[in-house]
CSV table of N, CA, C and O in Angstrom, one decimal:
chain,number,residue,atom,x,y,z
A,1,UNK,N,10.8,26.3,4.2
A,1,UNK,CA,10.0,25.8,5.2
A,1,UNK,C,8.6,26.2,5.0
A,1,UNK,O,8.2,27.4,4.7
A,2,UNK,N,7.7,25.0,5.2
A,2,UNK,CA,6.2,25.3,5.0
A,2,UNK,C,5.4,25.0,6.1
A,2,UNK,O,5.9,24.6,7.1
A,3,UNK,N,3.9,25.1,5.9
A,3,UNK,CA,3.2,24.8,6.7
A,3,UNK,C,2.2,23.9,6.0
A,3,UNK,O,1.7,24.6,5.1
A,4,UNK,N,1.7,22.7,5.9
A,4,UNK,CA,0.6,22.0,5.2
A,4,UNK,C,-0.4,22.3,6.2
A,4,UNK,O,-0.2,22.5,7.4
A,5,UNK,N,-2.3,22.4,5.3
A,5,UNK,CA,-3.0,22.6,6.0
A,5,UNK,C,-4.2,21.5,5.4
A,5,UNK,O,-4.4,21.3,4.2
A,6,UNK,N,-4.7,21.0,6.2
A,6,UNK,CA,-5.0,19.5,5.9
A,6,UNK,C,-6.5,19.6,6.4
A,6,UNK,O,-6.8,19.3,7.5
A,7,UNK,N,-7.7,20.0,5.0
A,7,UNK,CA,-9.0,20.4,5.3
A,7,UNK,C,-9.5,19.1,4.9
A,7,UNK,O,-10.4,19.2,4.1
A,8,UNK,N,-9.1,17.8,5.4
A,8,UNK,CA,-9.9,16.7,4.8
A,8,UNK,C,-11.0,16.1,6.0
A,8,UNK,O,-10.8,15.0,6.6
A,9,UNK,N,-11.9,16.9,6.2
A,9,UNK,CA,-13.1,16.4,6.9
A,9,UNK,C,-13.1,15.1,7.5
A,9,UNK,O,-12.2,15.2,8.4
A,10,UNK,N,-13.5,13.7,7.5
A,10,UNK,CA,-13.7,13.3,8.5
A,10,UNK,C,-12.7,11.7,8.0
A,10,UNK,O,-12.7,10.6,8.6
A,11,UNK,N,-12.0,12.2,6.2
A,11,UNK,CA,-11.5,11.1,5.6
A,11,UNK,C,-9.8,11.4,6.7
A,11,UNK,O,-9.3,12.4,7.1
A,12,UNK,N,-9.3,10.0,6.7
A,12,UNK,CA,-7.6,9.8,7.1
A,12,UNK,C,-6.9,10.4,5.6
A,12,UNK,O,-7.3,10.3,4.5
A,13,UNK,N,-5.4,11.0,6.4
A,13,UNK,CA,-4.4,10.8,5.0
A,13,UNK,C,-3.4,10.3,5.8
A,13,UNK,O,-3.2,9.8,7.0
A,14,UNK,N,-2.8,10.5,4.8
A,14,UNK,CA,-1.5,9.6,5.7
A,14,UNK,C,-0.3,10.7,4.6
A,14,UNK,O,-0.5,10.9,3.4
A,15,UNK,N,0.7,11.0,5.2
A,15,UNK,CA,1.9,11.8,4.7
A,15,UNK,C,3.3,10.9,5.0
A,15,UNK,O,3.6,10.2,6.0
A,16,UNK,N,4.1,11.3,3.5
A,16,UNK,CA,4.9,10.3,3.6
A,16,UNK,C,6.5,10.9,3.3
A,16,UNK,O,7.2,11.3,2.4
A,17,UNK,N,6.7,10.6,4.6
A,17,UNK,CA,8.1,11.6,4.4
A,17,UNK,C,9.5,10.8,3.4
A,17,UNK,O,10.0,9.7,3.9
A,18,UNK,N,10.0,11.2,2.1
A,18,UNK,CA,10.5,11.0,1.4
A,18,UNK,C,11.8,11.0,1.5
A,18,UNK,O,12.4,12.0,2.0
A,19,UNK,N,12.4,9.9,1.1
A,19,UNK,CA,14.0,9.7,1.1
A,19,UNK,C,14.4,10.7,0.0
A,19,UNK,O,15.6,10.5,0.0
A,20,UNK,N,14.2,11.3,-0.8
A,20,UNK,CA,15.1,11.5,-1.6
A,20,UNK,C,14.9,13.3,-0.9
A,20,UNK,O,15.3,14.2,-1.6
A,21,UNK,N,14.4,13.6,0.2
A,21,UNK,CA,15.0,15.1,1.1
A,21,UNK,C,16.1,15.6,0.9
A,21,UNK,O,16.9,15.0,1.6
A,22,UNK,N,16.6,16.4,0.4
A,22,UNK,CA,17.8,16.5,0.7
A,22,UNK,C,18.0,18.3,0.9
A,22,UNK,O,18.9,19.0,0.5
A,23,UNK,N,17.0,18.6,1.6
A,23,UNK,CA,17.3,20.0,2.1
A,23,UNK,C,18.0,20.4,3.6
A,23,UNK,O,17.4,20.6,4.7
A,24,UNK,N,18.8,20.5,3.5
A,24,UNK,CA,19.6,21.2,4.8
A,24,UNK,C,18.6,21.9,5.5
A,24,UNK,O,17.9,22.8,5.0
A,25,UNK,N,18.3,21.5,6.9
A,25,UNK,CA,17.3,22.4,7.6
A,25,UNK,C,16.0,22.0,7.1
A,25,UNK,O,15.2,22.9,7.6
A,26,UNK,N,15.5,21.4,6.6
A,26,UNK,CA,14.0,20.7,6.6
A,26,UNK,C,13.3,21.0,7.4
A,26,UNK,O,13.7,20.5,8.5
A,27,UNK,N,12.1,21.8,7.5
A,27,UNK,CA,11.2,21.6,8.7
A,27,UNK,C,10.1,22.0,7.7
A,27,UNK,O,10.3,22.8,6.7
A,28,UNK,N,8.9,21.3,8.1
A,28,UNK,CA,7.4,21.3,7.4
A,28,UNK,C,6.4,20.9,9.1
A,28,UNK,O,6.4,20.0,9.9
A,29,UNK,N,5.5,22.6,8.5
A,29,UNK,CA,4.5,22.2,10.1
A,29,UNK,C,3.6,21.7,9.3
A,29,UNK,O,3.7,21.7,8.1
A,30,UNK,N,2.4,21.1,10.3
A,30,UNK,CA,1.0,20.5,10.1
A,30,UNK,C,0.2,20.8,10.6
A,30,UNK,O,0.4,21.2,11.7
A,31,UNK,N,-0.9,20.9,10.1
A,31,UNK,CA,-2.5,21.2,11.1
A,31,UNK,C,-3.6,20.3,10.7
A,31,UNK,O,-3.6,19.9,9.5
A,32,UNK,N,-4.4,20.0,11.2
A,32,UNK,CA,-5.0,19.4,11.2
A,32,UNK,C,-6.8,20.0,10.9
A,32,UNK,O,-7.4,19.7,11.9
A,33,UNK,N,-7.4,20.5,10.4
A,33,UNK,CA,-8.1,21.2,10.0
A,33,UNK,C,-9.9,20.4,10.0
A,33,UNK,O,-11.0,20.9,10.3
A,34,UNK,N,-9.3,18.9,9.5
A,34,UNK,CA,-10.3,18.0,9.9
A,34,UNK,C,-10.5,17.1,10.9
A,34,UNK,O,-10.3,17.5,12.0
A,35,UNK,N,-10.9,16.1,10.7
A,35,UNK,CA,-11.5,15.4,12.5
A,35,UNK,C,-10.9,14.2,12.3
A,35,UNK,O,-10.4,13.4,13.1
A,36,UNK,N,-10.8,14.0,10.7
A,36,UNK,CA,-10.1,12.6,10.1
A,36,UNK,C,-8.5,12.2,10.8
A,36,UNK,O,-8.0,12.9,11.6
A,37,UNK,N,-7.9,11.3,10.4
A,37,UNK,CA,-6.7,10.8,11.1
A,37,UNK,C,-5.6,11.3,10.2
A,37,UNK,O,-5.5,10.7,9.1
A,38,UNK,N,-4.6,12.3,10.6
A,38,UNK,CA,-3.5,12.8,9.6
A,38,UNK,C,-2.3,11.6,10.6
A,38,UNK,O,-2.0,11.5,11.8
A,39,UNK,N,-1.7,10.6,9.2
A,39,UNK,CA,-0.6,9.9,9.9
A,39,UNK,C,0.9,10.2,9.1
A,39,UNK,O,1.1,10.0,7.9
A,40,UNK,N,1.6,10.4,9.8
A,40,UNK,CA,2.5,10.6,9.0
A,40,UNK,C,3.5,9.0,9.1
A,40,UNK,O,3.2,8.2,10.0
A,41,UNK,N,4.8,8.6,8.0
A,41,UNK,CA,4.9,7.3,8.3
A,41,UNK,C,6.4,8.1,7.1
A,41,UNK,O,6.2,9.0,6.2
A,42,UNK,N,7.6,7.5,7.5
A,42,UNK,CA,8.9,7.6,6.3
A,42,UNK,C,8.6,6.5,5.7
A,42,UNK,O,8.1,5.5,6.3
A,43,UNK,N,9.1,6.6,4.3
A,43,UNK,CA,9.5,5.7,2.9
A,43,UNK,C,10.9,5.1,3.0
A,43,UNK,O,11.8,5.9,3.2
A,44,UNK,N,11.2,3.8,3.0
A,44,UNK,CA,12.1,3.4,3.0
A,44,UNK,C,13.5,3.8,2.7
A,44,UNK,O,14.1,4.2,1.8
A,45,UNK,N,13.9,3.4,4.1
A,45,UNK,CA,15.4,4.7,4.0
A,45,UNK,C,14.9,5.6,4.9
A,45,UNK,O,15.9,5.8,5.5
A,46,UNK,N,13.7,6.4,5.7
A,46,UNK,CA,14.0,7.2,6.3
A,46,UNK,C,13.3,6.6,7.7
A,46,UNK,O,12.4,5.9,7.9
A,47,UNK,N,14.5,7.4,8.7
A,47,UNK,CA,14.4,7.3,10.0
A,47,UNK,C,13.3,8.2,10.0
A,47,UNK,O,13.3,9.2,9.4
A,48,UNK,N,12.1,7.7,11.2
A,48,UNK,CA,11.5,8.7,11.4
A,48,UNK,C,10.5,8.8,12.8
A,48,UNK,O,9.3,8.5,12.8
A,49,UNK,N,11.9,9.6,14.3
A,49,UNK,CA,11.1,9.4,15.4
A,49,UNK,C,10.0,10.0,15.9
A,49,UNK,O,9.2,10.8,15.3
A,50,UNK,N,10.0,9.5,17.1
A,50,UNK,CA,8.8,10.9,17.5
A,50,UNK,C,8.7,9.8,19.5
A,50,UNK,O,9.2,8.8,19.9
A,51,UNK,N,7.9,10.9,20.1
A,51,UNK,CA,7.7,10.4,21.4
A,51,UNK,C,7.0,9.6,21.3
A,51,UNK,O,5.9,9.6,20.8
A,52,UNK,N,7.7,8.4,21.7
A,52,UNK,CA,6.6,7.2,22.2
A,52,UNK,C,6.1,6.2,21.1
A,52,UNK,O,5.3,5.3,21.2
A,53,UNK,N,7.2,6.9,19.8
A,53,UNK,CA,6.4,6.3,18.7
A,53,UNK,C,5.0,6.7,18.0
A,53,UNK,O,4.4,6.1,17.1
A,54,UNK,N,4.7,7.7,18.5
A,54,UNK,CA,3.4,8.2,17.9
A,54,UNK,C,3.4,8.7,16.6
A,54,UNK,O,4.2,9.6,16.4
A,55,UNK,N,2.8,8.4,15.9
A,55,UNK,CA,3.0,9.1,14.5
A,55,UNK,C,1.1,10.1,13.9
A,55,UNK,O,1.1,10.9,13.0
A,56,UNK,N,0.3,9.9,14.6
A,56,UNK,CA,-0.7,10.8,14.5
A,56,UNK,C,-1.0,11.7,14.7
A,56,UNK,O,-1.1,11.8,16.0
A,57,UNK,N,-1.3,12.9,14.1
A,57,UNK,CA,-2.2,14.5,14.8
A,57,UNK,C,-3.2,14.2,16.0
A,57,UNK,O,-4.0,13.3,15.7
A,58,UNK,N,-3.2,14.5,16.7
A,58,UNK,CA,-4.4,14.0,18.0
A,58,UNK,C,-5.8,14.9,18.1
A,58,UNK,O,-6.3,15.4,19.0
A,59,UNK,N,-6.1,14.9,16.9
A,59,UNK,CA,-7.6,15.5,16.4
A,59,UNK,C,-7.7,16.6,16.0
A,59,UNK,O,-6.6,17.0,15.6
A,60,UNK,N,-8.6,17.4,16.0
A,60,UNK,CA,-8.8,18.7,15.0
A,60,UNK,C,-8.4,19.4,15.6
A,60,UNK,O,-8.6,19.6,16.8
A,61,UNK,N,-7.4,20.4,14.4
A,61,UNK,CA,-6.5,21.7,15.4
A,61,UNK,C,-5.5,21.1,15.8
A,61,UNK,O,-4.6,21.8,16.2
A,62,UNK,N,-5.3,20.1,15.7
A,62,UNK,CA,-4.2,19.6,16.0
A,62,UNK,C,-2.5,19.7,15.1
A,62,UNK,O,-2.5,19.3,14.0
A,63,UNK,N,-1.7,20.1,15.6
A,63,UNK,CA,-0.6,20.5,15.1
A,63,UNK,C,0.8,19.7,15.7
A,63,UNK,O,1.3,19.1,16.7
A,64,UNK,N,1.1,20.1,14.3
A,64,UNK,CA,3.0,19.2,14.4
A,64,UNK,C,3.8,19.7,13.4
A,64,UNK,O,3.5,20.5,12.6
A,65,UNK,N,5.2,19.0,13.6
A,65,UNK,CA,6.5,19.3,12.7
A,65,UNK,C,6.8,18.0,12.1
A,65,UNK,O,6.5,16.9,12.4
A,66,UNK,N,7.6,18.6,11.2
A,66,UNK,CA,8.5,17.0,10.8
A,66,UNK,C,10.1,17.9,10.3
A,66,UNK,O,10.2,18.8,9.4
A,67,UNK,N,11.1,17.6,11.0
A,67,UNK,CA,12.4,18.3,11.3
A,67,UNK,C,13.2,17.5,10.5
A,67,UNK,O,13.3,16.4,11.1
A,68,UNK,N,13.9,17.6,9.5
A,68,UNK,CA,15.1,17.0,9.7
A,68,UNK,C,16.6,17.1,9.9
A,68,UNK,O,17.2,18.0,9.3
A,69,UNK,N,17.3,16.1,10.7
A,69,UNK,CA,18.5,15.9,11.5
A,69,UNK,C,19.7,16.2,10.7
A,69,UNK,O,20.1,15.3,10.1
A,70,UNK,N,20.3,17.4,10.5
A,70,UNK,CA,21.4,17.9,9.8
A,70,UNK,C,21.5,16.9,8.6
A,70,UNK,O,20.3,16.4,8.2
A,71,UNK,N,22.5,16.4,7.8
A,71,UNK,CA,22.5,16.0,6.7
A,71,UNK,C,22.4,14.7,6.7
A,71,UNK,O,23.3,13.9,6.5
A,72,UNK,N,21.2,14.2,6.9
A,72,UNK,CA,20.9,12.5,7.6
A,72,UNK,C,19.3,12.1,6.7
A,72,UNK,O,18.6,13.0,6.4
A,73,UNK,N,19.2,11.2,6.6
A,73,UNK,CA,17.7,10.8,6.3
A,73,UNK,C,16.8,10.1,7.5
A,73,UNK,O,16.1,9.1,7.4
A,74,UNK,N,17.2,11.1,8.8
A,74,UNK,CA,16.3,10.8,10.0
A,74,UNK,C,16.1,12.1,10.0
A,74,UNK,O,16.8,13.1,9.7
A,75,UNK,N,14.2,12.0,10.7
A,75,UNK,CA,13.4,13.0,10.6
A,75,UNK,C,12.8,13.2,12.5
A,75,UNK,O,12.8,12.3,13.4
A,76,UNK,N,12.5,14.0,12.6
A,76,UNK,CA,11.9,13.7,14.2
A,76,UNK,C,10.4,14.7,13.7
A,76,UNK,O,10.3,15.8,13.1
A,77,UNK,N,9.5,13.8,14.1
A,77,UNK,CA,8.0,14.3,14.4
A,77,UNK,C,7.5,14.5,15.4
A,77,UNK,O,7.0,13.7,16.2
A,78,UNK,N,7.5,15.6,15.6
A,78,UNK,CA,6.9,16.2,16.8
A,78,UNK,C,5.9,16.9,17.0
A,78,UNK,O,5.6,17.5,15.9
A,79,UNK,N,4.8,17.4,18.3
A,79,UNK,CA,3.9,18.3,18.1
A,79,UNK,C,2.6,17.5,18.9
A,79,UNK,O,2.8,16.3,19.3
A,80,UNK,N,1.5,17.9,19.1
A,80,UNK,CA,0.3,16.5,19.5
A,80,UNK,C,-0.2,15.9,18.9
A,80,UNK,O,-1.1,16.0,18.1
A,81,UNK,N,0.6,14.6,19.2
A,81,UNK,CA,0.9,13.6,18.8
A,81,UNK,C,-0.1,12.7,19.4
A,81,UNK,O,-0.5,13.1,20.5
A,82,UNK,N,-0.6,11.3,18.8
A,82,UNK,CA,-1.5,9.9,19.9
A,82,UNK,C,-0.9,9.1,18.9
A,82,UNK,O,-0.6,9.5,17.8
A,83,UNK,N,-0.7,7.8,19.4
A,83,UNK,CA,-0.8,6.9,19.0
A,83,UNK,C,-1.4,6.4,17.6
A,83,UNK,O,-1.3,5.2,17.3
């Protein structure tokens, strides 16, 4: 389990959670370190919820998870989140 720390100033990334996971207990946190838009989005094949559908950091400092669901290729994203 890690933490990514995401110093990209005022550019978007976008994170892309991969089907080929296959770690029991998966969890990776996020921060958001810049002002830019961190989106996260799964690769074909993976489930990947969150509240409301939101898949963004909700600005700088802003923090999240991406968990995954026992031995499944669904992920839940959570944390402050916007649209």
């Amino acid at each position: 389990n890690h933490t990514l720390l995401f110093d990209n100033g005022t550019n978007s990334v976008t994170v892309r959670v991969a089907s080929t996971i296959d770690i029991d207990a998966f969890i990776v946190g996020l921060v958001a370190l810049g002002t830019g838009d961190i989106t996260v989005v799964g690769e074909a094949g993976v489930v990947l919820n969150s509240l409301s559908g939101h898949r963004k950091l909700n600005g700088q400092y802003a923090t999240g998870c991406i968990e995954r669901l026992l031995d499944t290729n669904t992920f839940i994203l959570y944390g402050t989140l916007k649209p």
